């Protein structure tokens, strides 16, 4: 079945450590996105990529980094510079057609301990 | 720039009652509008979307939404709530930005009372 896989589902990190969240899709979508979800704030865009080897900052990119070396993969690194990293992280993908539906992974809940 | 406002962060209805979740948007171009549903600790699932083909859009699980340009609204309705409808609902807009990104509202948590 086609879809988006995020791993792990739950992740714990000590303060000062970098951590990488995985996102893989087999939908042959060109565009991929990372959103952060906090209670009462909806989803906020961290980074997006429309094509391999290219990505753009979203609204809240500070303290995060991404790579897009393969069409299927768009990992997100939460660095120690991110001051409040505890959140639910959602990865999505879509075609590059205007108005295309975005398909979401099941999310990763990151907790800093 | 595009934006979305969902009125009411929490809505409570009785089982069998009408569900109405409100969404207003802002966009400088004809928008694409979406409603997604999220169950606890899950990703988002598309309920329905508006792409200018018809102003009344029918989605999954008996939900529908009507695009009203004059009111810049895209409210979500369901005639009769089921317990299984309890979830968080997000309205989103795209079209008025580069990269085809979705801009989300703050979400509305729907509670269904027996």
JSON list of C-alpha atoms in Angstrom, two decimals:
[
{"chain": "A", "resi": 1, "resn": "UNK", "atom": "CA", "xyz": [0.00, 0.00, 0.00]},
{"chain": "A", "resi": 2, "resn": "UNK", "atom": "CA", "xyz": [1.17, 3.52, -0.75]},
{"chain": "A", "resi": 3, "resn": "UNK", "atom": "CA", "xyz": [1.60, 5.95, 2.06]},
{"chain": "A", "resi": 4, "resn": "UNK", "atom": "CA", "xyz": [3.83, 7.96, 4.32]},
{"chain": "A", "resi": 5, "resn": "UNK", "atom": "CA", "xyz": [5.75, 6.38, 7.16]},
{"chain": "A", "resi": 6, "resn": "UNK", "atom": "CA", "xyz": [7.11, 8.34, 10.09]},
{"chain": "A", "resi": 7, "resn": "UNK", "atom": "CA", "xyz": [9.38, 6.83, 12.66]},
{"chain": "A", "resi": 8, "resn": "UNK", "atom": "CA", "xyz": [9.66, 6.50, 15.53]},
{"chain": "A", "resi": 9, "resn": "UNK", "atom": "CA", "xyz": [6.16, 7.17, 16.87]},
{"chain": "A", "resi": 10, "resn": "UNK", "atom": "CA", "xyz": [7.50, 8.28, 20.25]},
{"chain": "A", "resi": 11, "resn": "UNK", "atom": "CA", "xyz": [10.92, 9.80, 20.87]},
{"chain": "A", "resi": 12, "resn": "UNK", "atom": "CA", "xyz": [12.60, 11.05, 24.01]},
{"chain": "A", "resi": 13, "resn": "UNK", "atom": "CA", "xyz": [15.59, 13.35, 23.94]},
{"chain": "A", "resi": 14, "resn": "UNK", "atom": "CA", "xyz": [17.81, 14.86, 26.55]},
{"chain": "A", "resi": 15, "resn": "UNK", "atom": "CA", "xyz": [18.34, 18.58, 26.50]},
{"chain": "A", "resi": 16, "resn": "UNK", "atom": "CA", "xyz": [21.30, 19.56, 24.35]},
{"chain": "A", "resi": 17, "resn": "UNK", "atom": "CA", "xyz": [21.03, 16.59, 22.00]},
{"chain": "A", "resi": 18, "resn": "UNK", "atom": "CA", "xyz": [20.18, 16.63, 18.33]},
{"chain": "A", "resi": 19, "resn": "UNK", "atom": "CA", "xyz": [17.61, 14.11, 17.13]},
{"chain": "A", "resi": 20, "resn": "UNK", "atom": "CA", "xyz": [16.44, 13.10, 13.66]},
{"chain": "A", "resi": 21, "resn": "UNK", "atom": "CA", "xyz": [12.88, 12.20, 12.73]},
{"chain": "A", "resi": 22, "resn": "UNK", "atom": "CA", "xyz": [12.35, 9.97, 9.72]},
{"chain": "A", "resi": 23, "resn": "UNK", "atom": "CA", "xyz": [9.77, 10.45, 6.97]},
{"chain": "A", "resi": 24, "resn": "UNK", "atom": "CA", "xyz": [9.49, 8.14, 3.96]},
{"chain": "A", "resi": 25, "resn": "UNK", "atom": "CA", "xyz": [6.84, 8.11, 1.23]},
{"chain": "A", "resi": 26, "resn": "UNK", "atom": "CA", "xyz": [6.17, 5.71, -1.65]},
{"chain": "A", "resi": 27, "resn": "UNK", "atom": "CA", "xyz": [3.51, 7.83, -3.33]},
{"chain": "A", "resi": 28, "resn": "UNK", "atom": "CA", "xyz": [5.93, 9.23, -5.90]},
{"chain": "A", "resi": 29, "resn": "UNK", "atom": "CA", "xyz": [5.16, 12.74, -4.68]},
{"chain": "A", "resi": 30, "resn": "UNK", "atom": "CA", "xyz": [7.53, 15.55, -5.50]},
{"chain": "A", "resi": 31, "resn": "UNK", "atom": "CA", "xyz": [6.63, 17.80, -2.57]},
{"chain": "A", "resi": 32, "resn": "UNK", "atom": "CA", "xyz": [7.17, 17.00, 1.08]},
{"chain": "A", "resi": 33, "resn": "UNK", "atom": "CA", "xyz": [6.48, 19.03, 4.21]},
{"chain": "A", "resi": 34, "resn": "UNK", "atom": "CA", "xyz": [7.18, 19.07, 7.94]},
{"chain": "A", "resi": 35, "resn": "UNK", "atom": "CA", "xyz": [4.65, 20.55, 10.35]},
{"chain": "A", "resi": 36, "resn": "UNK", "atom": "CA", "xyz": [4.79, 21.04, 14.08]},
{"chain": "A", "resi": 37, "resn": "UNK", "atom": "CA", "xyz": [1.62, 20.69, 16.13]},
{"chain": "A", "resi": 38, "resn": "UNK", "atom": "CA", "xyz": [1.10, 22.24, 19.56]},
{"chain": "A", "resi": 39, "resn": "UNK", "atom": "CA", "xyz": [-2.20, 22.28, 21.48]},
{"chain": "A", "resi": 40, "resn": "UNK", "atom": "CA", "xyz": [-4.47, 25.10, 20.37]},
{"chain": "A", "resi": 41, "resn": "UNK", "atom": "CA", "xyz": [-2.10, 26.32, 17.65]},
{"chain": "A", "resi": 42, "resn": "UNK", "atom": "CA", "xyz": [-2.99, 24.13, 14.72]},
{"chain": "A", "resi": 43, "resn": "UNK", "atom": "CA", "xyz": [-0.16, 23.02, 12.47]},
{"chain": "A", "resi": 44, "resn": "UNK", "atom": "CA", "xyz": [2.77, 25.28, 11.67]},
{"chain": "A", "resi": 45, "resn": "UNK", "atom": "CA", "xyz": [5.08, 24.72, 8.72]},
{"chain": "A", "resi": 46, "resn": "UNK", "atom": "CA", "xyz": [8.72, 24.06, 9.54]},
{"chain": "A", "resi": 47, "resn": "UNK", "atom": "CA", "xyz": [10.28, 23.20, 6.16]},
{"chain": "A", "resi": 48, "resn": "UNK", "atom": "CA", "xyz": [9.14, 22.08, 2.76]},
{"chain": "A", "resi": 49, "resn": "UNK", "atom": "CA", "xyz": [10.74, 20.62, -0.33]},
{"chain": "A", "resi": 50, "resn": "UNK", "atom": "CA", "xyz": [9.35, 20.65, -3.86]},
{"chain": "A", "resi": 51, "resn": "UNK", "atom": "CA", "xyz": [12.13, 18.70, -5.50]},
{"chain": "A", "resi": 52, "resn": "UNK", "atom": "CA", "xyz": [15.14, 16.59, -4.64]},
{"chain": "A", "resi": 53, "resn": "UNK", "atom": "CA", "xyz": [18.14, 18.54, -3.32]},
{"chain": "A", "resi": 54, "resn": "UNK", "atom": "CA", "xyz": [16.08, 21.66, -2.70]},
{"chain": "A", "resi": 55, "resn": "UNK", "atom": "CA", "xyz": [14.12, 22.83, 0.33]},
{"chain": "A", "resi": 56, "resn": "UNK", "atom": "CA", "xyz": [12.72, 26.04, 1.76]},
{"chain": "A", "resi": 57, "resn": "UNK", "atom": "CA", "xyz": [12.15, 27.39, 5.25]},
{"chain": "A", "resi": 58, "resn": "UNK", "atom": "CA", "xyz": [8.63, 27.59, 6.54]},
{"chain": "A", "resi": 59, "resn": "UNK", "atom": "CA", "xyz": [7.25, 29.79, 9.29]},
{"chain": "A", "resi": 60, "resn": "UNK", "atom": "CA", "xyz": [9.16, 28.27, 12.21]},
{"chain": "A", "resi": 61, "resn": "UNK", "atom": "CA", "xyz": [12.44, 26.88, 10.77]},
{"chain": "A", "resi": 62, "resn": "UNK", "atom": "CA", "xyz": [14.76, 28.12, 13.52]},
{"chain": "A", "resi": 63, "resn": "UNK", "atom": "CA", "xyz": [16.38, 25.24, 15.38]},
{"chain": "A", "resi": 64, "resn": "UNK", "atom": "CA", "xyz": [15.53, 22.69, 12.69]},
{"chain": "A", "resi": 65, "resn": "UNK", "atom": "CA", "xyz": [17.31, 21.31, 9.64]},
{"chain": "A", "resi": 66, "resn": "UNK", "atom": "CA", "xyz": [16.30, 19.01, 6.78]},
{"chain": "A", "resi": 67, "resn": "UNK", "atom": "CA", "xyz": [17.75, 17.23, 3.77]},
{"chain": "A", "resi": 68, "resn": "UNK", "atom": "CA", "xyz": [16.19, 15.88, 0.59]},
{"chain": "A", "resi": 69, "resn": "UNK", "atom": "CA", "xyz": [18.73, 13.56, -1.00]},
{"chain": "A", "resi": 70, "resn": "UNK", "atom": "CA", "xyz": [16.08, 11.16, -2.31]},
{"chain": "A", "resi": 71, "resn": "UNK", "atom": "CA", "xyz": [12.57, 11.76, -3.57]},
{"chain": "A", "resi": 72, "resn": "UNK", "atom": "CA", "xyz": [11.17, 9.29, -1.04]},
{"chain": "A", "resi": 73, "resn": "UNK", "atom": "CA", "xyz": [12.84, 10.67, 2.06]},
{"chain": "A", "resi": 74, "resn": "UNK", "atom": "CA", "xyz": [12.70, 13.97, 3.95]},
{"chain": "A", "resi": 75, "resn": "UNK", "atom": "CA", "xyz": [14.28, 13.63, 7.42]},
{"chain": "A", "resi": 76, "resn": "UNK", "atom": "CA", "xyz": [13.96, 16.40, 9.99]},
{"chain": "A", "resi": 77, "resn": "UNK", "atom": "CA", "xyz": [16.68, 17.12, 12.55]},
{"chain": "A", "resi": 78, "resn": "UNK", "atom": "CA", "xyz": [15.69, 18.90, 15.73]},
{"chain": "A", "resi": 79, "resn": "UNK", "atom": "CA", "xyz": [18.85, 20.60, 16.94]},
{"chain": "A", "resi": 80, "resn": "UNK", "atom": "CA", "xyz": [19.85, 21.74, 20.39]},
{"chain": "A", "resi": 81, "resn": "UNK", "atom": "CA", "xyz": [19.17, 25.29, 19.23]},
{"chain": "A", "resi": 82, "resn": "UNK", "atom": "CA", "xyz": [15.43, 24.62, 19.21]},
{"chain": "A", "resi": 83, "resn": "UNK", "atom": "CA", "xyz": [14.35, 26.11, 22.52]},
{"chain": "A", "resi": 84, "resn": "UNK", "atom": "CA", "xyz": [11.07, 24.28, 22.96]},
{"chain": "A", "resi": 85, "resn": "UNK", "atom": "CA", "xyz": [11.21, 21.07, 20.93]},
{"chain": "A", "resi": 86, "resn": "UNK", "atom": "CA", "xyz": [8.57, 19.05, 22.79]},
{"chain": "A", "resi": 87, "resn": "UNK", "atom": "CA", "xyz": [5.72, 18.70, 20.27]},
{"chain": "A", "resi": 88, "resn": "UNK", "atom": "CA", "xyz": [3.96, 16.43, 17.81]},
{"chain": "A", "resi": 89, "resn": "UNK", "atom": "CA", "xyz": [5.64, 16.44, 14.40]},
{"chain": "A", "resi": 90, "resn": "UNK", "atom": "CA", "xyz": [3.78, 15.62, 11.20]},
{"chain": "A", "resi": 91, "resn": "UNK", "atom": "CA", "xyz": [5.23, 14.90, 7.79]},
{"chain": "A", "resi": 92, "resn": "UNK", "atom": "CA", "xyz": [3.16, 15.26, 4.63]},
{"chain": "A", "resi": 93, "resn": "UNK", "atom": "CA", "xyz": [3.57, 14.89, 0.91]},
{"chain": "A", "resi": 94, "resn": "UNK", "atom": "CA", "xyz": [1.69, 15.93, -2.20]},
{"chain": "A", "resi": 95, "resn": "UNK", "atom": "CA", "xyz": [2.03, 16.27, -5.93]},
{"chain": "A", "resi": 96, "resn": "UNK", "atom": "CA", "xyz": [3.15, 19.70, -7.10]},
{"chain": "A", "resi": 97, "resn": "UNK", "atom": "CA", "xyz": [-0.19, 20.37, -8.76]},
{"chain": "A", "resi": 98, "resn": "UNK", "atom": "CA", "xyz": [-1.96, 23.46, -7.46]},
{"chain": "A", "resi": 99, "resn": "UNK", "atom": "CA", "xyz": [-4.64, 22.50, -4.95]},
{"chain": "A", "resi": 100, "resn": "UNK", "atom": "CA", "xyz": [-3.28, 18.99, -4.52]},
{"chain": "A", "resi": 101, "resn": "UNK", "atom": "CA", "xyz": [-4.26, 17.05, -1.44]},
{"chain": "A", "resi": 102, "resn": "UNK", "atom": "CA", "xyz": [-1.57, 16.59, 1.17]},
{"chain": "A", "resi": 103, "resn": "UNK", "atom": "CA", "xyz": [-1.26, 13.13, 2.67]},
{"chain": "A", "resi": 104, "resn": "UNK", "atom": "CA", "xyz": [0.01, 12.85, 6.22]},
{"chain": "A", "resi": 105, "resn": "UNK", "atom": "CA", "xyz": [2.07, 10.37, 8.18]},
{"chain": "A", "resi": 106, "resn": "UNK", "atom": "CA", "xyz": [1.02, 9.16, 11.63]},
{"chain": "A", "resi": 107, "resn": "UNK", "atom": "CA", "xyz": [3.28, 11.62, 13.41]},
{"chain": "A", "resi": 108, "resn": "UNK", "atom": "CA", "xyz": [6.16, 11.50, 15.87]},
{"chain": "A", "resi": 109, "resn": "UNK", "atom": "CA", "xyz": [5.74, 12.73, 19.42]},
{"chain": "A", "resi": 110, "resn": "UNK", "atom": "CA", "xyz": [9.00, 14.19, 20.66]},
{"chain": "A", "resi": 111, "resn": "UNK", "atom": "CA", "xyz": [9.53, 14.79, 24.36]},
{"chain": "A", "resi": 112, "resn": "UNK", "atom": "CA", "xyz": [12.58, 16.47, 25.83]},
{"chain": "A", "resi": 113, "resn": "UNK", "atom": "CA", "xyz": [13.49, 15.07, 29.23]},
{"chain": "B", "resi": 1, "resn": "UNK", "atom": "CA", "xyz": [-1.01, 35.96, 2.49]},
{"chain": "B", "resi": 2, "resn": "UNK", "atom": "CA", "xyz": [-3.53, 33.26, 3.16]},
{"chain": "B", "resi": 3, "resn": "UNK", "atom": "CA", "xyz": [-4.97, 32.51, 6.59]},
{"chain": "B", "resi": 4, "resn": "UNK", "atom": "CA", "xyz": [-7.68, 30.46, 8.27]},
{"chain": "B", "resi": 5, "resn": "UNK", "atom": "CA", "xyz": [-9.76, 31.11, 11.35]},
{"chain": "B", "resi": 6, "resn": "UNK", "atom": "CA", "xyz": [-11.76, 28.40, 13.05]},
{"chain": "B", "resi": 7, "resn": "UNK", "atom": "CA", "xyz": [-14.33, 29.79, 15.45]},
{"chain": "B", "resi": 8, "resn": "UNK", "atom": "CA", "xyz": [-14.58, 27.73, 18.59]},
{"chain": "B", "resi": 9, "resn": "UNK", "atom": "CA", "xyz": [-11.68, 25.61, 19.77]},
{"chain": "B", "resi": 10, "resn": "UNK", "atom": "CA", "xyz": [-14.15, 23.20, 21.40]},
{"chain": "B", "resi": 11, "resn": "UNK", "atom": "CA", "xyz": [-17.63, 22.20, 20.25]},
{"chain": "B", "resi": 12, "resn": "UNK", "atom": "CA", "xyz": [-19.89, 19.81, 22.13]},
{"chain": "B", "resi": 13, "resn": "UNK", "atom": "CA", "xyz": [-23.00, 18.19, 20.66]},
{"chain": "B", "resi": 14, "resn": "UNK", "atom": "CA", "xyz": [-25.31, 15.39, 21.64]},
{"chain": "B", "resi": 15, "resn": "UNK", "atom": "CA", "xyz": [-25.34, 12.18, 19.67]},
{"chain": "B", "resi": 16, "resn": "UNK", "atom": "CA", "xyz": [-27.81, 12.59, 16.80]},
{"chain": "B", "resi": 17, "resn": "UNK", "atom": "CA", "xyz": [-27.60, 16.38, 16.80]},
{"chain": "B", "resi": 18, "resn": "UNK", "atom": "CA", "xyz": [-26.38, 18.59, 13.98]},
{"chain": "B", "resi": 19, "resn": "UNK", "atom": "CA", "xyz": [-22.65, 19.20, 13.78]},
{"chain": "B", "resi": 20, "resn": "UNK", "atom": "CA", "xyz": [-21.50, 22.65, 12.61]},
{"chain": "B", "resi": 21, "resn": "UNK", "atom": "CA", "xyz": [-17.81, 23.56, 12.64]},
{"chain": "B", "resi": 22, "resn": "UNK", "atom": "CA", "xyz": [-16.97, 27.04, 11.41]},
{"chain": "B", "resi": 23, "resn": "UNK", "atom": "CA", "xyz": [-14.13, 28.06, 9.14]},
{"chain": "B", "resi": 24, "resn": "UNK", "atom": "CA", "xyz": [-13.36, 31.45, 7.59]},
{"chain": "B", "resi": 25, "resn": "UNK", "atom": "CA", "xyz": [-10.44, 32.03, 5.28]},
{"chain": "B", "resi": 26, "resn": "UNK", "atom": "CA", "xyz": [-8.47, 34.84, 3.74]},
{"chain": "B", "resi": 27, "resn": "UNK", "atom": "CA", "xyz": [-6.86, 34.57, 0.34]},
{"chain": "B", "resi": 28, "resn": "UNK", "atom": "CA", "xyz": [-6.01, 37.00, -2.44]},
{"chain": "B", "resi": 29, "resn": "UNK", "atom": "CA", "xyz": [-6.60, 34.34, -5.10]},
{"chain": "B", "resi": 30, "resn": "UNK", "atom": "CA", "xyz": [-9.35, 31.75, -5.57]},
{"chain": "B", "resi": 31, "resn": "UNK", "atom": "CA", "xyz": [-8.58, 29.32, -2.78]},
{"chain": "B", "resi": 32, "resn": "UNK", "atom": "CA", "xyz": [-8.44, 25.59, -2.44]},
{"chain": "B", "resi": 33, "resn": "UNK", "atom": "CA", "xyz": [-10.05, 24.62, 0.86]},
{"chain": "B", "resi": 34, "resn": "UNK", "atom": "CA", "xyz": [-9.75, 21.45, 2.89]},
{"chain": "B", "resi": 35, "resn": "UNK", "atom": "CA", "xyz": [-11.15, 19.85, 6.00]},
{"chain": "B", "resi": 36, "resn": "UNK", "atom": "CA", "xyz": [-9.05, 17.24, 7.78]},
{"chain": "B", "resi": 37, "resn": "UNK", "atom": "CA", "xyz": [-9.85, 15.09, 10.81]},
{"chain": "B", "resi": 38, "resn": "UNK", "atom": "CA", "xyz": [-7.36, 13.95, 13.43]},
{"chain": "B", "resi": 39, "resn": "UNK", "atom": "CA", "xyz": [-7.89, 11.23, 16.01]},
{"chain": "B", "resi": 40, "resn": "UNK", "atom": "CA", "xyz": [-5.67, 11.19, 19.13]},
{"chain": "B", "resi": 41, "resn": "UNK", "atom": "CA", "xyz": [-2.00, 10.59, 18.40]},
{"chain": "B", "resi": 42, "resn": "UNK", "atom": "CA", "xyz": [-2.70, 10.05, 14.71]},
{"chain": "B", "resi": 43, "resn": "UNK", "atom": "CA", "xyz": [-1.96, 11.90, 11.52]},
{"chain": "B", "resi": 44, "resn": "UNK", "atom": "CA", "xyz": [-4.50, 13.94, 9.57]},
{"chain": "B", "resi": 45, "resn": "UNK", "atom": "CA", "xyz": [-7.03, 12.34, 7.27]},
{"chain": "B", "resi": 46, "resn": "UNK", "atom": "CA", "xyz": [-8.74, 14.25, 4.48]},
{"chain": "B", "resi": 47, "resn": "UNK", "atom": "CA", "xyz": [-12.50, 14.65, 4.95]},
{"chain": "B", "resi": 48, "resn": "UNK", "atom": "CA", "xyz": [-13.22, 16.74, 1.87]},
{"chain": "B", "resi": 49, "resn": "UNK", "atom": "CA", "xyz": [-11.86, 19.51, -0.31]},
{"chain": "B", "resi": 50, "resn": "UNK", "atom": "CA", "xyz": [-13.11, 22.37, -2.44]},
{"chain": "B", "resi": 51, "resn": "UNK", "atom": "CA", "xyz": [-11.44, 23.02, -5.79]},
{"chain": "B", "resi": 52, "resn": "UNK", "atom": "CA", "xyz": [-14.06, 25.24, -7.49]},
{"chain": "B", "resi": 53, "resn": "UNK", "atom": "CA", "xyz": [-15.97, 22.44, -9.22]},
{"chain": "B", "resi": 54, "resn": "UNK", "atom": "CA", "xyz": [-19.01, 22.78, -6.93]},
{"chain": "B", "resi": 55, "resn": "UNK", "atom": "CA", "xyz": [-19.75, 24.97, -3.94]},
{"chain": "B", "resi": 56, "resn": "UNK", "atom": "CA", "xyz": [-21.30, 22.14, -1.91]},
{"chain": "B", "resi": 57, "resn": "UNK", "atom": "CA", "xyz": [-18.73, 19.47, -1.29]},
{"chain": "B", "resi": 58, "resn": "UNK", "atom": "CA", "xyz": [-19.55, 16.04, 0.10]},
{"chain": "B", "resi": 59, "resn": "UNK", "atom": "CA", "xyz": [-16.91, 14.11, 1.99]},
{"chain": "B", "resi": 60, "resn": "UNK", "atom": "CA", "xyz": [-16.44, 10.92, 3.90]},
{"chain": "B", "resi": 61, "resn": "UNK", "atom": "CA", "xyz": [-18.38, 9.83, 6.99]},
{"chain": "B", "resi": 62, "resn": "UNK", "atom": "CA", "xyz": [-21.44, 11.91, 6.05]},
{"chain": "B", "resi": 63, "resn": "UNK", "atom": "CA", "xyz": [-19.72, 15.29, 6.30]},
{"chain": "B", "resi": 64, "resn": "UNK", "atom": "CA", "xyz": [-20.20, 18.12, 3.85]},
{"chain": "B", "resi": 65, "resn": "UNK", "atom": "CA", "xyz": [-19.09, 21.72, 3.51]},
{"chain": "B", "resi": 66, "resn": "UNK", "atom": "CA", "xyz": [-20.33, 24.69, 1.55]},
{"chain": "B", "resi": 67, "resn": "UNK", "atom": "CA", "xyz": [-18.04, 27.28, -0.01]},
{"chain": "B", "resi": 68, "resn": "UNK", "atom": "CA", "xyz": [-19.48, 30.79, 0.32]},
{"chain": "B", "resi": 69, "resn": "UNK", "atom": "CA", "xyz": [-17.29, 33.32, -1.41]},
{"chain": "B", "resi": 70, "resn": "UNK", "atom": "CA", "xyz": [-19.28, 36.34, -0.19]},
{"chain": "B", "resi": 71, "resn": "UNK", "atom": "CA", "xyz": [-18.78, 35.24, 3.40]},
{"chain": "B", "resi": 72, "resn": "UNK", "atom": "CA", "xyz": [-15.26, 33.81, 2.85]},
{"chain": "B", "resi": 73, "resn": "UNK", "atom": "CA", "xyz": [-16.48, 30.74, 4.71]},
{"chain": "B", "resi": 74, "resn": "UNK", "atom": "CA", "xyz": [-16.24, 26.98, 4.37]},
{"chain": "B", "resi": 75, "resn": "UNK", "atom": "CA", "xyz": [-18.20, 25.57, 7.30]},
{"chain": "B", "resi": 76, "resn": "UNK", "atom": "CA", "xyz": [-18.32, 21.83, 7.92]},
{"chain": "B", "resi": 77, "resn": "UNK", "atom": "CA", "xyz": [-21.62, 20.14, 8.75]},
{"chain": "B", "resi": 78, "resn": "UNK", "atom": "CA", "xyz": [-23.08, 16.73, 9.47]},
{"chain": "B", "resi": 79, "resn": "UNK", "atom": "CA", "xyz": [-26.80, 16.21, 10.04]},
{"chain": "B", "resi": 80, "resn": "UNK", "atom": "CA", "xyz": [-26.48, 13.67, 12.83]},
{"chain": "B", "resi": 81, "resn": "UNK", "atom": "CA", "xyz": [-23.45, 13.24, 15.09]},
{"chain": "B", "resi": 82, "resn": "UNK", "atom": "CA", "xyz": [-22.11, 9.83, 16.01]},
{"chain": "B", "resi": 83, "resn": "UNK", "atom": "CA", "xyz": [-19.88, 9.02, 18.96]},
{"chain": "B", "resi": 84, "resn": "UNK", "atom": "CA", "xyz": [-17.17, 8.05, 16.48]},
{"chain": "B", "resi": 85, "resn": "UNK", "atom": "CA", "xyz": [-17.09, 11.65, 15.17]},
{"chain": "B", "resi": 86, "resn": "UNK", "atom": "CA", "xyz": [-15.34, 12.83, 18.32]},
{"chain": "B", "resi": 87, "resn": "UNK", "atom": "CA", "xyz": [-11.97, 14.10, 17.10]},
{"chain": "B", "resi": 88, "resn": "UNK", "atom": "CA", "xyz": [-10.13, 17.28, 16.19]},
{"chain": "B", "resi": 89, "resn": "UNK", "atom": "CA", "xyz": [-11.00, 18.96, 12.92]},
{"chain": "B", "resi": 90, "resn": "UNK", "atom": "CA", "xyz": [-8.78, 21.27, 10.93]},
{"chain": "B", "resi": 91, "resn": "UNK", "atom": "CA", "xyz": [-9.68, 23.63, 8.14]},
{"chain": "B", "resi": 92, "resn": "UNK", "atom": "CA", "xyz": [-6.89, 24.52, 5.70]},
{"chain": "B", "resi": 93, "resn": "UNK", "atom": "CA", "xyz": [-6.34, 26.70, 2.65]},
{"chain": "B", "resi": 94, "resn": "UNK", "atom": "CA", "xyz": [-3.82, 26.64, -0.17]},
{"chain": "B", "resi": 95, "resn": "UNK", "atom": "CA", "xyz": [-3.27, 28.50, -3.40]},
{"chain": "B", "resi": 96, "resn": "UNK", "atom": "CA", "xyz": [-2.06, 31.91, -2.28]},
{"chain": "B", "resi": 97, "resn": "UNK", "atom": "CA", "xyz": [1.57, 31.05, -1.70]},
{"chain": "B", "resi": 98, "resn": "UNK", "atom": "CA", "xyz": [4.52, 29.43, -3.34]},
{"chain": "B", "resi": 99, "resn": "UNK", "atom": "CA", "xyz": [5.06, 25.74, -2.83]},
{"chain": "B", "resi": 100, "resn": "UNK", "atom": "CA", "xyz": [1.39, 24.75, -2.58]},
{"chain": "B", "resi": 101, "resn": "UNK", "atom": "CA", "xyz": [1.59, 24.60, 1.20]},
{"chain": "B", "resi": 102, "resn": "UNK", "atom": "CA", "xyz": [-1.44, 24.28, 3.38]},
{"chain": "B", "resi": 103, "resn": "UNK", "atom": "CA", "xyz": [-2.14, 26.96, 5.96]},
{"chain": "B", "resi": 104, "resn": "UNK", "atom": "CA", "xyz": [-4.14, 25.54, 8.85]},
{"chain": "B", "resi": 105, "resn": "UNK", "atom": "CA", "xyz": [-6.61, 26.96, 11.29]},
{"chain": "B", "resi": 106, "resn": "UNK", "atom": "CA", "xyz": [-6.15, 26.34, 15.00]},
{"chain": "B", "resi": 107, "resn": "UNK", "atom": "CA", "xyz": [-8.43, 23.32, 15.02]},
{"chain": "B", "resi": 108, "resn": "UNK", "atom": "CA", "xyz": [-11.77, 22.52, 16.65]},
{"chain": "B", "resi": 109, "resn": "UNK", "atom": "CA", "xyz": [-12.14, 19.65, 19.06]},
{"chain": "B", "resi": 110, "resn": "UNK", "atom": "CA", "xyz": [-15.56, 18.01, 18.63]},
{"chain": "B", "resi": 111, "resn": "UNK", "atom": "CA", "xyz": [-17.01, 16.22, 21.63]},
{"chain": "B", "resi": 112, "resn": "UNK", "atom": "CA", "xyz": [-20.10, 14.04, 21.25]},
{"chain": "B", "resi": 113, "resn": "UNK", "atom": "CA", "xyz": [-22.25, 13.35, 24.31]},
{"chain": "B", "resi": 114, "resn": "UNK", "atom": "CA", "xyz": [-24.32, 10.19, 24.55]}
]
